[in-house]
Amino acid sequence: MPKGIFISKALAASVVVVTASALASFLVMIIIFQEQIRAREPVPPPTMPATTAEPTGLPPNMRLPKDLVPEEYEVFLQPYLYAQVTNITNQSFAFTGHSVVKFNCVKPTSRIFIHSKDLNVNFMQVTNENGTVLHIIGSTFMEDESNFLEIVLRERLRAPGTYYLRTKFEGEMLDDLTGIYVSQYLENVDEKRFMVASQMQPTDARKVFPCFDEPAMKAVFRITIMHRESTTALSNAKETGSPETTEIDGETWYITEFHPTKKMSTYLLAFVVCLDFGSKETNYLRTAVKTWARPEAIEAGHADYAQSITGDILLAYEEFFNINYPLSKLDQIALPDFGAGAMENWGLIMYRETALLYEEGVSSTSNQQWIATVIAHELAHQWFGNLVTMKWWNDLWLSEGFATYISYIGVDKVNPTWNIKDLMVLNDIQSVFQVDALATSHPLSSKEEDVQTPADIGQLFDSITYSKGAAVLRMLSDYISDSVFQAGLRTYLKDHQYSNADYKDLWSHLQKAVDAKQGTENVKEVMTTWIEKMGYPVITINTKTGSVSQKHFLLNQTSPYKFMWHVPIRVMKTGQKVILDLLDVKGPVTKTAYKAVDDGWILANVNCTGYFRVNYNAENWERLLLHLNNSHSDIPVINRGQLIDDAFNLARAKYINVTLALNTTKYLSNDMEYIPWESALRNLDYFILMFDRSEVYGPYEVPESLTAQYNQINAISVACSNDLPKCTEMVKGLFDNWIDDPVNNTIHANLKSAIYCNGIRHSRGEGVGNRSGRDTCRILWTQDKIRKMDAVSTINYIARNVDGQSLAWDFVRSQWSYISEEYGGGIVSLGSLIDGVTQRFSTDFELQKLRQFQEEHAEDTFSSGTRALQQAIERTQANIKWVKENKQTVLDWFRGQHVESQGF
Ligand SMILES: *[C@@H]1O[C@H](CO)[C@@H](O)[C@H](O)[C@H]1NC(C)=O
Ligand SMILES: *[C@@H]1O[C@H](CO)[C@@H](O)[C@H](O)[C@H]1NC(C)=O
Ligand SMILES: *[C@@H]1O[C@H](CO)[C@@H](O)[C@H](O)[C@H]1NC(C)=O
Ligand SMILES: *[C@@H]1O[C@H](CO)[C@@H](O)[C@H](O)[C@H]1NC(C)=O
Ligand SMILES: *[C@@H]1O[C@H](CO)[C@@H](O)[C@H](O)[C@H]1NC(C)=O
Ligand SMILES: *[C@@H]1O[C@H](CO)[C@@H](O)[C@H](O)[C@H]1NC(C)=O
Ligand SMILES: *[C@@H]1O[C@H](CO)[C@@H](O)[C@H](O)[C@H]1NC(C)=O
Ligand SMILES: *[C@@H]1O[C@H](CO)[C@@H](O)[C@H](O)[C@H]1NC(C)=O
Ligand SMILES: [Zn+2]
C-alpha cells in the first residue's frame, strides 16, 4: 500500500497530532503563497513531448500480452549518489544498470512487449536457451501511458521456449518519491546527507529497469547494488555476505549482492542506499526483525516502540493465518521523505518517520495507535498482497481492504486495552459512508478493462478500496462467524501462495469453510452486490408493524439504480437476545424480528457489523432516545455512536427532520465514551462548516483515561472554533509562548493539534501571516522547505481552518497545473487534495467556481483527481440545497437548547 493517500484523509478527519515542523510548514506555506501571489503569475504547465513514434503493433489495450511469462531477473544497479558532499556541484543523481530477464514463451510471437519508463536503454539482446542471439529488427518506446518498450524480432519465438532479454540502461534519480529517488536530510543539526530510497507501487518498477510490470507477472529477483564506500545497501532479501570492494577511477565502491527473492510482483521491490542509518535488531523465531532510522532517532530510542511490537504482531499473524512469514529477515525503515504513509515491500517495509517513530511525551496516544495500526497494516500485507496478490489492480481492495481489516486484529493482539477494533467503525466505516453516499462513488471491484493506465490505477487508492473493503470483510466475517472466516482465509492463502487471486477465489474458499461446518450461508450470493455495485442501503423499519425494506442510500435521495443487497442484520429488542436476520428482498416485508414488544424499542445493526444505515418509525426513534437518556449503557457503545451518525446523515438526505438528529446528542452529557462523542462532534462539525458559529464550551484539564483524553481534545476544538473567549485566551497564550520559544514546548502532546489549529486562527487576527519580521524569520528558519511528501496534507490542514479554506482553494486553483504536474503521476493523491479544500463548499458562488475549474481543465488528464472533482461538485450541490432548507431549523434548535441548558 501506499497508505499515504488514505492516511492523510484519515488524519484530516480524526484527531491529528501536528508536529512542530508541520506547523512551521503550515505557516511557511501561507507566507510563500502570499509571496507568490505578489511576485508572479501562475506557472504555465510544462508542454508534453509530442507523440512521434509510430507503434508497430500495439496490443489492443494497455495490458501486456500474455504470450510471454517472466521467470527470473538478474538486476544490477549502480546509483552514483554520494551520501555526503562538500561541494554540491560534484554530486551525481544518475544511475546505471543492467539486467537479464529469463522468460517463457507460451504463444509464438515475434514481438516482445515489456515496460520501461524514463530510462535510456542503450543495449538490448535476446537469446534463446542455447545462447544463440536472435536478430532484433526494431524497437520502439511507446510515448503513451502504456510505457511499453516493443522489441520486434526477425523470427518468431517458439512456444514452449525459454528466452533471455539482456538490457543495459541509465536513468536519473529525482526527488519525486517514485521509482528509485533521492532523499535529503540533516544529521548532527547541519550536515547534509543524501540517500536513495524507492517506491514502486503501483507502476514505477519500470522506471528502475525494463520489466514485465504487472502484479500477476511474478518472478524471482536476484539483485546486486554497487554503491559508494561506507554506505549500506538494503533490498528485499538478505545480503549474501559483507559487501565486496572495488576501485574505479580512484574511487572506492561497495558491491552488495542479495539472495534471490521469493517469487513476487515487481511493485513490491525495494532499494535503499544510506549512510549512518542505525538499527535495532531482535530475532523472532525464524525471522530477524530490524527497525532502521536516522542515527539520532535510533539513539534517542524513537524506534523502540515499533521494534517492540513488530515481532509480536508478526508471530500473531503466523498463528492466525497458519502460514509462517517466509523470509529470514524483515527490515522496516523510517524515511525522511516518503510519498505514501508506508509501503509493504516484501522484506523491506518503508514508512514515513511519523508512521514509525514514537517519542515518549512528545507523540500523543493517538499517534502511538496510529503507528501500531500502520505497522499491523503493512505486516498483514506480507500475506495479503505479497504472498497472495490480486490478479490485477481492479481488485486492489483484496489487498488494501484486507490489510486494513486485519490490522485491527493485529493491534488488538498487542494492546487489547485500546479496544481498537471498535474504532474501526469511526475510522473507516463512518468516514467511507460519506463518500459512498454520492452518486459519483464507485464499486469496490472495478471491471478489469476499466483499469488500464497508471492514472486509472492510482485513482483506486481511495477510501472505498481501503475502508469499504475492510467494512464488507468485517460484515462477512460476522455473518459466517469469525472462526469460519479465519478457516477460509487459511486455505485461500495456502492455495494461492506465490501466485494471484481474484475475489471469486476468495468466495470459493470461504464457501468451503462454511460447508465444512454445515453452514447454510451462501457467500457469493450474499456478497455480490456489495462488491460489484457502489453505495449501500438504508434499512427502514417500522416497529409497530414489523415492516422492513431497503433502498440505495444517496445524499440526494434519487437513485436511478435498482440495487438490491443481501443484508445480514443483527437485531436487538428491549431485554432480549440479539438475533441475526438476512434481508434478501427489497421489501417492504413484515417480519416478527422487527416488531416491537409492547412499549419496547428495537435496535438494528448491533455493533454496526453491517455496512448500512437504519431508519425507524418516529415512535421507535423516540423510545431509543428516551432510553439513551435514562440508561445509555444498555445500548452498545458502537451503536450509541452509530445512532447519532445515522440520524445526522438521514437528516442530510432528508429521511428525517434535522431536529431529531440534533436531539440524539442531548444524552451525551451522561456519556463519557469516545465513540459517541466523536460521532457527534464530526457531525456537528459539518454544521459548523455550513453555518454561523454558535456558542459551545468545554472544560480544560488533562484527564487520565484514553477516551477522556480524546474527549478533551474534542472539547477544546469545539469550544475554540466557536470563539468562546476563555478558550481563545488560553489557546492564544499557549500558542504565543510556543512561537516565542519553540524549543521549550509546554503544550501537552495530546493537545497540540487542537491548540495549534486554533492558535493560528486567533493569532492571525493580529496577523500571523505578517507577524513581525523577526518571528517570520524564525519560522522560516525552523524548516527551509515543505517536504514534498507533506504538501497535500499541509494544504488540507490549512483548509480545515475557517480562514485557511479560501487560501488553500485559491492556492490549489491557481497552481493546479504545477501541482498536477508535480504530483499527478505519483501516489500522492490529488483526490484527497480536492476533497480537502472543498469540504466547506455550500454556496452557489463556490459551486460556480468549481464548475469553472472543471471546465478550465477539461482538456487535462486530471489523473487521480477526476473523480474527486465530480464528487466535490455533487457534495456542494447537496450542501447548498440542505443549507437553504435547514438553516433556520438548526439555529432555532440551538437557541432553544441554549435557553434550556446553557450549552449542549
Ligand atoms: C568534490 O569536488 C571537490 C573539488 O573539485 C573535491 O575537492 C572533492 O573531493 C569532491 N568531493 C567528492 C565527494 O568527490
Ligand atoms: C566545486 O567544484 C567545482 C568543480 O567540481 C568547482 O568549479 C567549484 O569552484 C567548487 N566550489 C567550491 C565552493 O569549492
Ligand atoms: C538447443 O540445443 C539443443 C541441443 O543442441 C537442441 O536440441 C535445441 O533444439 C536447441 N534449442 C533451440 C531453441 O534452438
Ligand atoms: C440528484 O443528483 C442528480 C445527479 O447529480 C441530479 O441530476 C438530480 O437533479 C439531483 N436531484 C435532486 C432532487 O437534487
Ligand atoms: C458488541 O461489541 C462489544 C465490544 O464493543 C462486545 O463486547 C459485544 O459482545 C458485542 N456485541 C455483540 C452482540 O456482538
Ligand atoms: C422540522 O421540524 C421543525 C420543528 O421541530 C419544523 O419547524 C421544520 O419545518 C421541520 N422541517 C422539515 C423539513 O420538515
Ligand atoms: C426534539 O426534542 C424536543 C424537546 O427537546 C422536542 O420538542 C422535539 O419534538 C424533538 N424533535 C424530534 C424530531 O423528535
Ligand atoms: C518553559 O516555559 C514555561 C512557561 O512558558 C516556563 O515557566 C519555564 O521556565 C520554561 N522553561 C525553560 C527551561 O525555559
Ligand atoms: Zn496497504
PDB file of N, CA and C in Angstrom, residues 79-108:
ATOM      1  N   PRO A  79      23.783   3.349  -8.365  1.00  0.00           N
ATOM      2  CA  PRO A  79      23.492   4.773  -8.186  1.00  0.00           C
ATOM      3  C   PRO A  79      24.782   5.527  -7.856  1.00  0.00           C
ATOM      4  N   TYR A  80      24.993   6.662  -8.542  1.00  0.00           N
ATOM      5  CA  TYR A  80      26.264   7.388  -8.369  1.00  0.00           C
ATOM      6  C   TYR A  80      26.252   8.355  -7.200  1.00  0.00           C
ATOM      7  N   LEU A  81      25.133   8.442  -6.555  1.00  0.00           N
ATOM      8  CA  LEU A  81      24.945   9.400  -5.466  1.00  0.00           C
ATOM      9  C   LEU A  81      26.022   9.272  -4.378  1.00  0.00           C
ATOM     10  N   TYR A  82      26.544  10.422  -3.930  1.00  0.00           N
ATOM     11  CA  TYR A  82      27.371  10.447  -2.717  1.00  0.00           C
ATOM     12  C   TYR A  82      26.441  10.683  -1.538  1.00  0.00           C
ATOM     13  N   ALA A  83      26.690  10.017  -0.436  1.00  0.00           N
ATOM     14  CA  ALA A  83      25.850  10.220   0.738  1.00  0.00           C
ATOM     15  C   ALA A  83      26.143  11.578   1.381  1.00  0.00           C
ATOM     16  N   GLN A  84      27.344  12.082   1.201  1.00  0.00           N
ATOM     17  CA  GLN A  84      27.629  13.451   1.632  1.00  0.00           C
ATOM     18  C   GLN A  84      28.642  14.056   0.666  1.00  0.00           C
ATOM     19  N   VAL A  85      28.490  15.335   0.382  1.00  0.00           N
ATOM     20  CA  VAL A  85      29.444  16.017  -0.492  1.00  0.00           C
ATOM     21  C   VAL A  85      29.793  17.362   0.124  1.00  0.00           C
ATOM     22  N   THR A  86      31.028  17.736  -0.047  1.00  0.00           N
ATOM     23  CA  THR A  86      31.439  19.049   0.445  1.00  0.00           C
ATOM     24  C   THR A  86      31.097  20.108  -0.593  1.00  0.00           C
ATOM     25  N   ASN A  87      31.053  19.665  -1.847  1.00  0.00           N
ATOM     26  CA  ASN A  87      30.779  20.611  -2.933  1.00  0.00           C
ATOM     27  C   ASN A  87      29.660  20.012  -3.798  1.00  0.00           C
ATOM     28  N   ILE A  88      28.492  20.628  -3.745  1.00  0.00           N
ATOM     29  CA  ILE A  88      27.292  20.058  -4.372  1.00  0.00           C
ATOM     30  C   ILE A  88      27.451  19.884  -5.883  1.00  0.00           C
ATOM     31  N   THR A  89      28.319  20.636  -6.485  1.00  0.00           N
ATOM     32  CA  THR A  89      28.443  20.534  -7.944  1.00  0.00           C
ATOM     33  C   THR A  89      28.982  19.181  -8.383  1.00  0.00           C
ATOM     34  N   ASN A  90      29.677  18.477  -7.521  1.00  0.00           N
ATOM     35  CA  ASN A  90      30.086  17.153  -7.978  1.00  0.00           C
ATOM     36  C   ASN A  90      29.191  16.020  -7.455  1.00  0.00           C
ATOM     37  N   GLN A  91      28.018  16.370  -6.932  1.00  0.00           N
ATOM     38  CA  GLN A  91      27.033  15.342  -6.609  1.00  0.00           C
ATOM     39  C   GLN A  91      26.469  14.777  -7.917  1.00  0.00           C
ATOM     40  N   SER A  92      26.103  13.503  -7.917  1.00  0.00           N
ATOM     41  CA  SER A  92      25.525  12.918  -9.127  1.00  0.00           C
ATOM     42  C   SER A  92      24.234  12.180  -8.810  1.00  0.00           C
ATOM     43  N   PHE A  93      23.205  12.451  -9.612  1.00  0.00           N
ATOM     44  CA  PHE A  93      21.915  11.801  -9.399  1.00  0.00           C
ATOM     45  C   PHE A  93      21.639  10.714 -10.429  1.00  0.00           C
ATOM     46  N   ALA A  94      22.678  10.362 -11.194  1.00  0.00           N
ATOM     47  CA  ALA A  94      22.492   9.349 -12.230  1.00  0.00           C
ATOM     48  C   ALA A  94      22.558   7.945 -11.642  1.00  0.00           C
ATOM     49  N   PHE A  95      21.954   7.016 -12.318  1.00  0.00           N
ATOM     50  CA  PHE A  95      22.227   5.616 -12.016  1.00  0.00           C
ATOM     51  C   PHE A  95      22.354   4.850 -13.326  1.00  0.00           C
ATOM     52  N   THR A  96      23.128   3.788 -13.288  1.00  0.00           N
ATOM     53  CA  THR A  96      23.207   2.913 -14.453  1.00  0.00           C
ATOM     54  C   THR A  96      22.896   1.506 -13.976  1.00  0.00           C
ATOM     55  N   GLY A  97      22.625   0.635 -14.932  1.00  0.00           N
ATOM     56  CA  GLY A  97      22.334  -0.728 -14.522  1.00  0.00           C
ATOM     57  C   GLY A  97      22.279  -1.653 -15.714  1.00  0.00           C
ATOM     58  N   HIS A  98      22.243  -2.923 -15.437  1.00  0.00           N
ATOM     59  CA  HIS A  98      21.960  -3.888 -16.486  1.00  0.00           C
ATOM     60  C   HIS A  98      21.142  -5.008 -15.891  1.00  0.00           C
ATOM     61  N   SER A  99      20.424  -5.688 -16.746  1.00  0.00           N
ATOM     62  CA  SER A  99      19.566  -6.752 -16.234  1.00  0.00           C
ATOM     63  C   SER A  99      19.389  -7.852 -17.270  1.00  0.00           C
ATOM     64  N   VAL A 100      19.061  -9.011 -16.788  1.00  0.00           N
ATOM     65  CA  VAL A 100      18.699 -10.132 -17.654  1.00  0.00           C
ATOM     66  C   VAL A 100      17.367 -10.650 -17.140  1.00  0.00           C
ATOM     67  N   VAL A 101      16.398 -10.771 -18.033  1.00  0.00           N
ATOM     68  CA  VAL A 101      15.167 -11.432 -17.611  1.00  0.00           C
ATOM     69  C   VAL A 101      15.012 -12.720 -18.409  1.00  0.00           C
ATOM     70  N   LYS A 102      14.835 -13.792 -17.654  1.00  0.00           N
ATOM     71  CA  LYS A 102      14.573 -15.089 -18.266  1.00  0.00           C
ATOM     72  C   LYS A 102      13.059 -15.238 -18.345  1.00  0.00           C
ATOM     73  N   PHE A 103      12.539 -15.519 -19.548  1.00  0.00           N
ATOM     74  CA  PHE A 103      11.080 -15.638 -19.656  1.00  0.00           C
ATOM     75  C   PHE A 103      10.697 -16.814 -20.541  1.00  0.00           C
ATOM     76  N   ASN A 104       9.472 -17.247 -20.357  1.00  0.00           N
ATOM     77  CA  ASN A 104       8.965 -18.362 -21.141  1.00  0.00           C
ATOM     78  C   ASN A 104       7.969 -17.862 -22.162  1.00  0.00           C
ATOM     79  N   CYS A 105       8.113 -18.377 -23.382  1.00  0.00           N
ATOM     80  CA  CYS A 105       7.156 -18.050 -24.423  1.00  0.00           C
ATOM     81  C   CYS A 105       6.090 -19.139 -24.407  1.00  0.00           C
ATOM     82  N   VAL A 106       4.821 -18.724 -24.219  1.00  0.00           N
ATOM     83  CA  VAL A 106       3.744 -19.721 -24.182  1.00  0.00           C
ATOM     84  C   VAL A 106       2.890 -19.658 -25.445  1.00  0.00           C
ATOM     85  N   LYS A 107       3.081 -18.612 -26.259  1.00  0.00           N
ATOM     86  CA  LYS A 107       2.365 -18.487 -27.526  1.00  0.00           C
ATOM     87  C   LYS A 107       3.346 -17.850 -28.518  1.00  0.00           C
ATOM     88  N   PRO A 108       3.532 -18.448 -29.678  1.00  0.00           N
ATOM     89  CA  PRO A 108       4.546 -17.935 -30.604  1.00  0.00           C
ATOM     90  C   PRO A 108       4.300 -16.456 -30.926  1.00  0.00           C
TER      91      PRO A 108
END
